XYZ file of C-alpha atoms in Angstrom:
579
model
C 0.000 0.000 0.000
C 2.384 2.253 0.704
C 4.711 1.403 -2.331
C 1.665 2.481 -4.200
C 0.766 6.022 -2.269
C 4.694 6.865 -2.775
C 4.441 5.853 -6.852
C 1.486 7.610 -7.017
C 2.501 10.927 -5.437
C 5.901 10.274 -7.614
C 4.530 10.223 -11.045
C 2.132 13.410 -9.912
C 5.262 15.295 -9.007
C 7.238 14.217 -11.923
C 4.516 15.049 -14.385
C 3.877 18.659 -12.784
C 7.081 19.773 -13.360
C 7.030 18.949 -16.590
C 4.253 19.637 -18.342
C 4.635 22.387 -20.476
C 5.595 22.927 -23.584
C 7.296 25.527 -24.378
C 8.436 25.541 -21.045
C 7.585 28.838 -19.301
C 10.046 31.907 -18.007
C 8.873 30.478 -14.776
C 6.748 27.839 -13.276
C 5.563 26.680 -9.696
C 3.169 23.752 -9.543
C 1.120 21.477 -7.012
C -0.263 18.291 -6.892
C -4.262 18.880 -6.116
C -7.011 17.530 -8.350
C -9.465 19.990 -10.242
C -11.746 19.418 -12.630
C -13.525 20.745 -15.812
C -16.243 20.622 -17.930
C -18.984 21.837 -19.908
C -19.778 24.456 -17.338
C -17.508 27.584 -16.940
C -17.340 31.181 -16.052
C -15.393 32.947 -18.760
C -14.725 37.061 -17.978
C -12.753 39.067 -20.337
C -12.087 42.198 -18.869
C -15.444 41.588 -16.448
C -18.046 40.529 -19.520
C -19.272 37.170 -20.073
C -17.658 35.484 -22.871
C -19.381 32.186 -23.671
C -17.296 28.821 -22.744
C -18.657 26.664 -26.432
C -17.335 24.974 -28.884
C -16.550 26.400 -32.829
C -16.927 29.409 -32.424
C -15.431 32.133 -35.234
C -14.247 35.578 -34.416
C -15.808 38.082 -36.598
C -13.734 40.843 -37.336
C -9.858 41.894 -35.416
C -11.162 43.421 -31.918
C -9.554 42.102 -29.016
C -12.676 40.788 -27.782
C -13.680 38.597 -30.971
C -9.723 37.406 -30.896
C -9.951 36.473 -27.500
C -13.648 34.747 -27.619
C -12.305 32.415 -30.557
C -9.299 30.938 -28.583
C -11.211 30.210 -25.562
C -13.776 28.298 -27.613
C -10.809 26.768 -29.212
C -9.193 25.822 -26.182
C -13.191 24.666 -24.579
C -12.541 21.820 -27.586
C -8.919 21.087 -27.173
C -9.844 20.551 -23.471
C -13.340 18.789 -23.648
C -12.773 17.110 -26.616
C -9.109 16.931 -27.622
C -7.166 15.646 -25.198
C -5.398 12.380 -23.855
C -5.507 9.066 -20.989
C -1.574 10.157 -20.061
C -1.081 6.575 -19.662
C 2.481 6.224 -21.702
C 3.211 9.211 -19.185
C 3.111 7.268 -16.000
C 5.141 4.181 -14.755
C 4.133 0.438 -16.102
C 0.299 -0.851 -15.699
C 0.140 2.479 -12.811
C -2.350 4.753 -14.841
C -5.694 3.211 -12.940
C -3.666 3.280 -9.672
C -2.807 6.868 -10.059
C -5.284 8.739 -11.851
C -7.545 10.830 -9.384
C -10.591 8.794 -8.064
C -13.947 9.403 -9.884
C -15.900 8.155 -6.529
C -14.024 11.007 -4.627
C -15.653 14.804 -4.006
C -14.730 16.676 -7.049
C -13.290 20.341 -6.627
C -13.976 21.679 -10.510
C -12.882 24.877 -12.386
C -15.571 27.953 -11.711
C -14.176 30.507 -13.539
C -11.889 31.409 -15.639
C -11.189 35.815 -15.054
C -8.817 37.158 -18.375
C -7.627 40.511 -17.869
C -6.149 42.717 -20.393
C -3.952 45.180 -19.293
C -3.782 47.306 -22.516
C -5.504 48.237 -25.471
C -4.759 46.598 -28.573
C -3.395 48.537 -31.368
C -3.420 47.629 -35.411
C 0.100 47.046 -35.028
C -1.210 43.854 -32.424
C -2.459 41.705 -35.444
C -0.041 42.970 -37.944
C 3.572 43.838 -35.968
C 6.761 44.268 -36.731
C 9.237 42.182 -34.685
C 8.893 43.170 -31.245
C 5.806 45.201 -31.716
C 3.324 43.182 -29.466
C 3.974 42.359 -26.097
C 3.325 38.315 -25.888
C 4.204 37.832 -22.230
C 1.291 36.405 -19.454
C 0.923 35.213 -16.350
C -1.331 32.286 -15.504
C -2.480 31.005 -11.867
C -4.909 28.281 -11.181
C -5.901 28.089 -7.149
C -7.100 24.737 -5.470
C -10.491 26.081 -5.012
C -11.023 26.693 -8.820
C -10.099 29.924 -9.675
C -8.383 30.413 -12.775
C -6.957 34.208 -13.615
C -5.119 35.120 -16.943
C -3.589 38.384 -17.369
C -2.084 40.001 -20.726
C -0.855 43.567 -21.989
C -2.125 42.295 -25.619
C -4.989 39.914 -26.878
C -2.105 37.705 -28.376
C -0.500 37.599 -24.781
C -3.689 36.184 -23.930
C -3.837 33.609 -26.841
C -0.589 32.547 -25.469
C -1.637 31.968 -21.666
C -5.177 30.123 -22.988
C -2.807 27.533 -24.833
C -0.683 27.196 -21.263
C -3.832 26.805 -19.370
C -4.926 23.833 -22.314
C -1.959 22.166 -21.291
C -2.423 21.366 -17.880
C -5.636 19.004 -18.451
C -5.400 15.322 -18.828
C -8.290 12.944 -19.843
C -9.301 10.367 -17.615
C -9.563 6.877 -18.078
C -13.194 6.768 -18.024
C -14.152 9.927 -19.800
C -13.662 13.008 -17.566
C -11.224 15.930 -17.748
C -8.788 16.631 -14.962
C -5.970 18.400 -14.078
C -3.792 16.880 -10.809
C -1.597 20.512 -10.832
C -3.070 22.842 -8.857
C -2.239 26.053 -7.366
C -0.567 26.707 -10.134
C 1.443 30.086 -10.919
C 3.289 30.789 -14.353
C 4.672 33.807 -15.549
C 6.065 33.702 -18.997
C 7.433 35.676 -22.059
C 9.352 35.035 -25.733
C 13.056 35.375 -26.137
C 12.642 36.091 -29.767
C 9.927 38.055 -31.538
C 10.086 36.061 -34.600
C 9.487 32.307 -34.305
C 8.640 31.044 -37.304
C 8.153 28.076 -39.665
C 8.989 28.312 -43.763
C 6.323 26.291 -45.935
C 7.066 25.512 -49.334
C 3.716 25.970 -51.498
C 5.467 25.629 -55.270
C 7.595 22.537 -55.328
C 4.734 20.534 -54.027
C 1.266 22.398 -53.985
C -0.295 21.693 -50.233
C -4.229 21.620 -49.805
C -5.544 24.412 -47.916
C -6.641 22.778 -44.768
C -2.994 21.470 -44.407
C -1.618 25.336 -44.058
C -4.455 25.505 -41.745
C -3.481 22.713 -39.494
C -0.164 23.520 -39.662
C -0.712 27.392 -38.155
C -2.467 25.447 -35.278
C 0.368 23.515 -34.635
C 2.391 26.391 -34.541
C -0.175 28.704 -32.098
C 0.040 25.258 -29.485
C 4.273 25.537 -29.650
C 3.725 29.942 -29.461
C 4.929 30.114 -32.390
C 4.271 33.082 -34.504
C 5.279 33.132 -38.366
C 4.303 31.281 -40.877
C 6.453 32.149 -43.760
C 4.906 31.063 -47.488
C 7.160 30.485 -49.895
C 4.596 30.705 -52.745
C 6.164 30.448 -56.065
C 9.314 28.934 -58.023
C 10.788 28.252 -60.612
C 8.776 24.661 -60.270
C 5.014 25.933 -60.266
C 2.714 29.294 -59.499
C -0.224 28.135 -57.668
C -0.762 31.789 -56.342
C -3.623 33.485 -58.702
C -2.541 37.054 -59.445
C -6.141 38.331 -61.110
C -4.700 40.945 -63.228
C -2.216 38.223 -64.360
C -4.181 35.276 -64.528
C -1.894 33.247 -67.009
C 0.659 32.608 -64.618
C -1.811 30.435 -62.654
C -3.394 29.136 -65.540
C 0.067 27.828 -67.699
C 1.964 27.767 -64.134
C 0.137 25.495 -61.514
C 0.937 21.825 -61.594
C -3.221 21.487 -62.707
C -6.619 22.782 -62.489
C -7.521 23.602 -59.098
C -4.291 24.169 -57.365
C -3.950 27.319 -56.518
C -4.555 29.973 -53.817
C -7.536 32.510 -54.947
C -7.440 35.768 -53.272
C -10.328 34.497 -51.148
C -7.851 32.266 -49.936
C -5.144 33.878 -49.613
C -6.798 36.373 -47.344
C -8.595 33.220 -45.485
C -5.405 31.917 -44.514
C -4.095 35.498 -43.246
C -7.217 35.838 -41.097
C -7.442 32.240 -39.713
C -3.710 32.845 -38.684
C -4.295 36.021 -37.017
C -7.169 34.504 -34.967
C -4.190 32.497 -33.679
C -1.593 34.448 -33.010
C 0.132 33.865 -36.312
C 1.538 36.336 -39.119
C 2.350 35.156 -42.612
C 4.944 36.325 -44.529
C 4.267 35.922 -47.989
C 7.178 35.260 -50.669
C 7.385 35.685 -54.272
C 11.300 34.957 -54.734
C 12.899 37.240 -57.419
C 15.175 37.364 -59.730
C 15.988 33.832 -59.219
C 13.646 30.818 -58.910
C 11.587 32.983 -61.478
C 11.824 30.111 -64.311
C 8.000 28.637 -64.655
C 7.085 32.648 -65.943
C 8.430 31.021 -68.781
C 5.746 29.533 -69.707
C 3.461 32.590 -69.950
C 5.952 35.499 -70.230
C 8.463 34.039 -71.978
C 9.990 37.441 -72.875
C 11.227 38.133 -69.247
C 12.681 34.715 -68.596
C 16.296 33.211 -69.029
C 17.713 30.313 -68.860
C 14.199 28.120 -68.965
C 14.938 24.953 -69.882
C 18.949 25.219 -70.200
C 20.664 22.222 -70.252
C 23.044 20.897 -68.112
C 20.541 22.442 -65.222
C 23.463 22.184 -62.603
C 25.462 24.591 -64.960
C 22.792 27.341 -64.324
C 21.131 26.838 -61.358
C 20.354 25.100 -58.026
C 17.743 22.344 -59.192
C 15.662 22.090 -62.582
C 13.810 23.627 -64.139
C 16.383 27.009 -64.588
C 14.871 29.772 -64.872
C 15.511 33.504 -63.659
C 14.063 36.875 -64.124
C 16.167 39.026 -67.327
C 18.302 42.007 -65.514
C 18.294 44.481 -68.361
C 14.725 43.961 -69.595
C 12.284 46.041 -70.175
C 9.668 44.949 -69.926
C 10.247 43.746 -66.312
C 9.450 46.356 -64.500
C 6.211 46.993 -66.196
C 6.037 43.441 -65.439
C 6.680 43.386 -61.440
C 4.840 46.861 -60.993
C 1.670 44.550 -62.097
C 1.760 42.156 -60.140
C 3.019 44.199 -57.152
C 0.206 46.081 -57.203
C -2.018 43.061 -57.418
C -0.310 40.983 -54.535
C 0.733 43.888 -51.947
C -2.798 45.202 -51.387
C -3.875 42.093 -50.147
C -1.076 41.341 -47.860
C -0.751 44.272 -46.464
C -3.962 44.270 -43.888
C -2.609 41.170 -42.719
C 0.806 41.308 -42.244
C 4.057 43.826 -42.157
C 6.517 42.359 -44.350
C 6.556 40.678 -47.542
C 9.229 38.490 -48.691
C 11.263 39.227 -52.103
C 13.109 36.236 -52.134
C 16.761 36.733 -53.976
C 18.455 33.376 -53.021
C 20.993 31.286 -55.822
C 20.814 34.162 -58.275
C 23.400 32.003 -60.844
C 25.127 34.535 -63.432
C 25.780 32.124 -65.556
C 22.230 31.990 -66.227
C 22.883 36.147 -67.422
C 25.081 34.711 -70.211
C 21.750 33.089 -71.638
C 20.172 36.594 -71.202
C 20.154 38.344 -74.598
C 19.757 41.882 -72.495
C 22.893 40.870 -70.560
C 24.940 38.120 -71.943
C 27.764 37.685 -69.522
C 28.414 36.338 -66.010
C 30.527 38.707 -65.012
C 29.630 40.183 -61.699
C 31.112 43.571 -62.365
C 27.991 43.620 -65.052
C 25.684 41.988 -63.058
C 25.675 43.458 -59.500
C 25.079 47.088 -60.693
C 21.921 45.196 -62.404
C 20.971 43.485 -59.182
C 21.209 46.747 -57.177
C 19.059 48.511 -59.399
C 16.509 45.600 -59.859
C 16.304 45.122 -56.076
C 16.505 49.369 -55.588
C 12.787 49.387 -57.493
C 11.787 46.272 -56.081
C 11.708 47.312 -52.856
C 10.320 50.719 -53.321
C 7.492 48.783 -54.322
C 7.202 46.951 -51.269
C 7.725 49.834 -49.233
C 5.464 51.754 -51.149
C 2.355 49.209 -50.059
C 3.408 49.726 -46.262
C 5.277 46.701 -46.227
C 9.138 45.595 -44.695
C 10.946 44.269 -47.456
C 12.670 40.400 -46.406
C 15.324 39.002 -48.590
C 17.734 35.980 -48.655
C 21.147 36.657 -47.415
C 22.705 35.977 -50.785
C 21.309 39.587 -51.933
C 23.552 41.290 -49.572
C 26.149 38.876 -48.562
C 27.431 37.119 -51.768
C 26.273 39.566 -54.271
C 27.171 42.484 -52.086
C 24.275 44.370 -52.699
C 22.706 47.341 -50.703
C 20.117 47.307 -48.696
C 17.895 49.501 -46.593
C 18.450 49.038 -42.784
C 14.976 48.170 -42.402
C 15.109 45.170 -44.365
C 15.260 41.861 -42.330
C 17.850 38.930 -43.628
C 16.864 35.394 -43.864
C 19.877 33.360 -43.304
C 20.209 30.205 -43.974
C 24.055 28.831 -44.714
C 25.306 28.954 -40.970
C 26.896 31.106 -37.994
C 29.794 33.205 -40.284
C 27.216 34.257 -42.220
C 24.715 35.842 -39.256
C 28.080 36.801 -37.636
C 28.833 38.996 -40.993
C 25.446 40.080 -41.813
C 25.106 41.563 -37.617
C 28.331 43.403 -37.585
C 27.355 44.926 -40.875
C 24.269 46.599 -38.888
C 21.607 44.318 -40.681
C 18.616 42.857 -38.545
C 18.361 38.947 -39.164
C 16.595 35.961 -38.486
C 18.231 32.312 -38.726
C 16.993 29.194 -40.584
C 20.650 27.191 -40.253
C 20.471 24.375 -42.881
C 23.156 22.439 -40.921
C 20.198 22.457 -37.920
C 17.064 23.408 -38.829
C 16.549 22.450 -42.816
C 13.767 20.123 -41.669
C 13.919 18.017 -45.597
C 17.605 17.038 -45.309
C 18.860 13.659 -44.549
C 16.224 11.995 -46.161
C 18.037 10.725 -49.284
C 18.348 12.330 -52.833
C 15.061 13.513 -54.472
C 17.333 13.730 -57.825
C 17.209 10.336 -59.663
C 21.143 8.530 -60.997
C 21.553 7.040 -64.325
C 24.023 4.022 -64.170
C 27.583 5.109 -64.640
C 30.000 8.099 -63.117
C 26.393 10.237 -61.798
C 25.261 6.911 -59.906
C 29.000 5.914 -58.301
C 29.555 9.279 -57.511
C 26.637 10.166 -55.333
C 25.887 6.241 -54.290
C 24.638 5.993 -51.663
C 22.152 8.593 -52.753
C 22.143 10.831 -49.409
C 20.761 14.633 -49.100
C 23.365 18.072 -50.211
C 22.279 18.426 -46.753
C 22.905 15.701 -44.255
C 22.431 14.602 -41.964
C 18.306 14.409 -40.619
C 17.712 17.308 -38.390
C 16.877 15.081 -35.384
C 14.668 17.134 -32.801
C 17.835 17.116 -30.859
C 19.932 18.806 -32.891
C 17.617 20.941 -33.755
C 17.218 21.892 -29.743
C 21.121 22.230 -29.440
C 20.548 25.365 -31.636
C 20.837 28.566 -30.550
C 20.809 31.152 -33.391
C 22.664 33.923 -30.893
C 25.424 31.769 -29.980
C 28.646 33.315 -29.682
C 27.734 36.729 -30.811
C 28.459 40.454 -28.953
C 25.323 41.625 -26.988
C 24.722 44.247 -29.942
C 24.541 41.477 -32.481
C 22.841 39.832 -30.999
C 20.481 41.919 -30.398
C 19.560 42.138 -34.171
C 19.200 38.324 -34.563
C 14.970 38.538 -34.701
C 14.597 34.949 -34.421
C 14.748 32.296 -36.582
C 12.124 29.689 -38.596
C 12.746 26.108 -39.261
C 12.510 25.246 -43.512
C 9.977 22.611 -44.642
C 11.337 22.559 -48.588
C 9.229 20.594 -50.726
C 11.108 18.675 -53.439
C 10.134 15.280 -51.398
C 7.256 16.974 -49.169
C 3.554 16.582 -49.646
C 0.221 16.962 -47.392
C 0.861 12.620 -46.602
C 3.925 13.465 -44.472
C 3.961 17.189 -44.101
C 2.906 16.221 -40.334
C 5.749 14.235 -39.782
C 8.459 16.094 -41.029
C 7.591 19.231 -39.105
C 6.673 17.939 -35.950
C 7.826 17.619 -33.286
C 10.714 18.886 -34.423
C 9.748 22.342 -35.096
C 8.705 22.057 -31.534
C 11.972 21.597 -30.528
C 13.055 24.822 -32.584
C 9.980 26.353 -31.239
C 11.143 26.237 -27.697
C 14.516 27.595 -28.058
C 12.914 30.743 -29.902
C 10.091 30.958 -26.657
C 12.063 29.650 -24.190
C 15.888 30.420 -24.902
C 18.805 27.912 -24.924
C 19.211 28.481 -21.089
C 17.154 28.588 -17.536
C 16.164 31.590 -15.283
C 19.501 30.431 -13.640
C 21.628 30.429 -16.620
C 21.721 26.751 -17.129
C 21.953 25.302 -20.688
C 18.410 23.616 -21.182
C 19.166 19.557 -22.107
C 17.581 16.845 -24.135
C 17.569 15.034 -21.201
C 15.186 17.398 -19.620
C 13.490 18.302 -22.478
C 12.383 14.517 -23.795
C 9.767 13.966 -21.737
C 7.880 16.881 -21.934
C 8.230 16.921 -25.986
C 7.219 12.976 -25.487
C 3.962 14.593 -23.707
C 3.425 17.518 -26.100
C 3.198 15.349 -29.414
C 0.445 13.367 -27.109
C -1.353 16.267 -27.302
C -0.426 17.253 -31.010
C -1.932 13.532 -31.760
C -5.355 14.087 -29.559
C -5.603 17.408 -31.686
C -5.248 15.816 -34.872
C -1.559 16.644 -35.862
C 0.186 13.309 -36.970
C 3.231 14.130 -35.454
C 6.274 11.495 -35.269
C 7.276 9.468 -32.185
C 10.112 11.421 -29.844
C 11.113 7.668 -27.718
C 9.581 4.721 -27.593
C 7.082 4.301 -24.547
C 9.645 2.921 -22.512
C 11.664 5.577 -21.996
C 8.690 8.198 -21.546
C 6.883 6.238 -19.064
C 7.407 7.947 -16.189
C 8.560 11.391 -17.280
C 12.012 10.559 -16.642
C 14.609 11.994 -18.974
C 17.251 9.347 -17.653
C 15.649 6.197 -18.036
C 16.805 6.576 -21.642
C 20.317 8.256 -21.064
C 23.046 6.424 -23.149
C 25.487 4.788 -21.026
């Protein structure tokens, strides 16, 4: 008997401590039983808002924001959720789940207080713009309190509070946690994942389940990479032939009604996209309606003139190109712009040997072509800035072609530490997507296909450019501020993990993002290190991510296995710990 009292009060303590994910700033936990169901108080700022099931906020107020993530987290709770049986020790769930026969202590009411008005610039910011920070406390008698500067803050405490139910075995929803007092806040403003939309077109309600995803881990960008050289499933209505020659086939694309669906339904949650439409480069499936601006579609060998086929890149001295881009500027920006403050312009493997295909250039010399990429991205980002917008670009654009750019234009990086190092001391503001930690496609094997002979020994046996797998483990041991001066620092925004699509679709889009953008998306919350300074470990970190992609499952996220039960029953990092 009393073996069984001490297991039972063991796995209670064990789980408390652990079961949040991303963890909080800081965290202080019991082990008393409360309970909840279909009845609750719900105050926002001291009016009702209803505790139900689906419903959808309206229009941006903070009230409508706030009313559609309780009733989201009312189903995650209710209806969502999981028996934590791989969570507790061998054949000891029964034995140490609370007792249905005993008096039941439930949750009354749940009081959210904003501190602060919301502002435009709350559903649309800049980095930094929006104050995300909360603090959550649950007391034994019931009382649950909230309180936010911003409606987003809130968002981000209503997904903490979601977290610290369970499902019992026989049907009920408890939580065995209580008092419980959390105050928390991001490290980094921009937390973001990168979605890949041309190489492999992706169903709508997979974006969708992937910004949900993302509002459970706090994260807070979803950036689109929309077109390529590959397809152009994004319809431009005052240039409908590039959908109409450039999407892999009828029906897959993203109308405008779309486009701004997704925008809203990620706002609702916490989430800004970031649209991209990369330029010059990656430009080559224009071809097929504007064949005029194109160069180099269809050259042969591809690797000679460009990253992956099909080739294809904007012409630097045409034209017609700006008459071009002003077009479908005007078209895109408009409808971005309520939703979101930057807009991505892309500029990544720019190959000038492509240029020597380009009858209005026809050379790949840079001392010809970098005046030509200054002035092409000079215009293009008066355009963007012209719509209200903050230009993003690939790091290439100012760090390999050495091209100028305004200091309020934010770098994606993406080939490692030199290169943030560089890009920081050179003033520029940056956010990381490291392919050596957080390319989430490599190490899966080649995508290309090998003929027999030199092309087939050469690259047997047939592994990524980019190996190895990003492991959520690696991807954890990242920390895109490492070993830079406080002022650099500083300007490194964040960082998103990269779901490229060459070997991607919507059967294992789950599965290749998470949980390991989980991982990424608690270093960007949470920071590599504790409130004491101590570097955060796997070994600490496994079994909560074990109990997060329980949830992820119960919510309908088919995300990968972290260990195998053994080693997460019982929330103990060590069991596990190689020897």
């Amino acid at each position: 008997m009393l073996s069984t009292v001490l297991l039972s009060v063991l796995a209670l303590t064990v789980t408390s401590v652990q079961a949040i994910w991303p963890i909080p700033d800081s965290i202080s936990t019991g082990n008393s039983t409360l309970w909840i169901g279909e009845v609750l108080l719900v105050t926002y700022n001291k009016e009702k808002i209803p505790w139900i099931r689906g419903y959808i906020p309206a229009k941006f107020t903070s009230q409508e924001i706030v009313k559609g993530g309780v009733s989201r987290v009312a189903t995650n709770i209710l209806d969502k959720n999981f028996v934590p049986w791989k969570l507790y020790p061998r054949l000891q769930l029964e034995k140490t789940e609370p007792a249905l026969w005993k008096p039941k202590t439930y949750v009354s009411w749940l009081e959210i207080i904003q501190t602060e008005p919301d502002t435009p610039k709350t559903y649309k910011p800049l980095a930094g713009e929006v104050d995300e920070s909360y603090n959550l406390t649950v007391t034994v008698k019931g009382k649950a309190t909230i309180s936010a500067v911003s409606s987003t803050g809130v968002l981000r405490g209503l997904e903490t509070f979601s977290q610290l139910f369970y499902k019992h075995s026989q049907g009920p929803i408890y939580s065995s946690l209580a008092p419980v007092k959390i105050c928390d806040s991001p490290v980094f403003p921009h937390r973001g994942v990168l979605l890949d939309v041309s190489r492999t077109y992706l169903p709508v309600e997979n974006i969708y389940r992937t910004i949900d995803a993302m509002s459970w881990n706090k994260m807070n960008r979803l950036h689109i990479h929309a077109t390529d050289s590959q397809s152009w499933p994004l319809e431009i209505p005052s240039l409908p032939e590039l959908h109409q020659k450039g999407a892999y086939s009828q029906g897959m694309t993203y109308s405008p009604a779309t486009v701004a669906a997704i925008q809203t339904y990620a706002i609702q949650r916490g989430v800004e996209v970031i649209f991209e439409i990369d330029t010059p480069g990656h430009f080559g499936i224009a071809a097929l309606s504007h064949p005029d601006l194109i160069t180099g579609w269809g050259a042969t060998p591809w690797s000679t003139y460009c990253a992956e086929p099909p080739c294809g890149q904007l012409r630097l001295n045409e034209s017609k190109v700006d008459p071009f881009l002003d077009k479908l500027m005007a078209d895109i920006l408009p409808r971005v712009a309520p939703y979101s403050s930057y807009f991505h312009t892309g500029g990544d493997e720019v190959n000038f040997n492509e240029y020597n295909l380009d009858p209005t250039v026809r050379t790949n010399d840079s001392e010809v072509i970098v005046p030509l990429l200054q002035k092409f991205i000079d215009t293009h980002h008066a355009r963007v800035r012209k719509a209200g917008l903050t230009p993003m670009v690939w790091e290439e654009i100012p760090a390999s072609y050495n091209v100028t750019i305004g200091k309020d234009v934010v770098v994606q990086s993406w080939l490692g530490d030199a290169a943030i190092e560089s890009l920081t001391a050179q003033g520029h503001k940056v956010i990381s997507s490291n392919y050596n930690y957080w390319y989430l496609d490599c190490g899966r094997g080649a995508w290309l296909n090998f003929a027999p002979g030199d092309s087939f020994a050469d690259n047997y046996p047939f592994g990524s450019w980019c190996d190895p797998y990003k492991n959520w483990r690696l991807i954890y041991t990242y920390d895109p501020r490492a070993g830079l001066s406080d002022e650099a620092a500083e300007l490194v925004l964040g960082g998103e993990v990269a779901a490229w699509s060459e070997a991607i679709d919507e059967a294992n889009l789950d599965t290749i993002l998470w949980p390991r953008a989980s991982a990424a998306g608690e270093v960007l919350w949470s920071g590599s290190v504790d409130a004491a300074g101590e570097n955060r470990t796997q070994v600490d970190a496994a079994p909560r991510l074990a109990e997060f992609r329980e949830r992820l499952l119960a919510r309908g996220v088919g995300a990968e296995a972290v260990q195998m039960t053994y080693c997460t029953q019982g929330m103990d990092g060590n069991v596990c710990l190689f020897q």
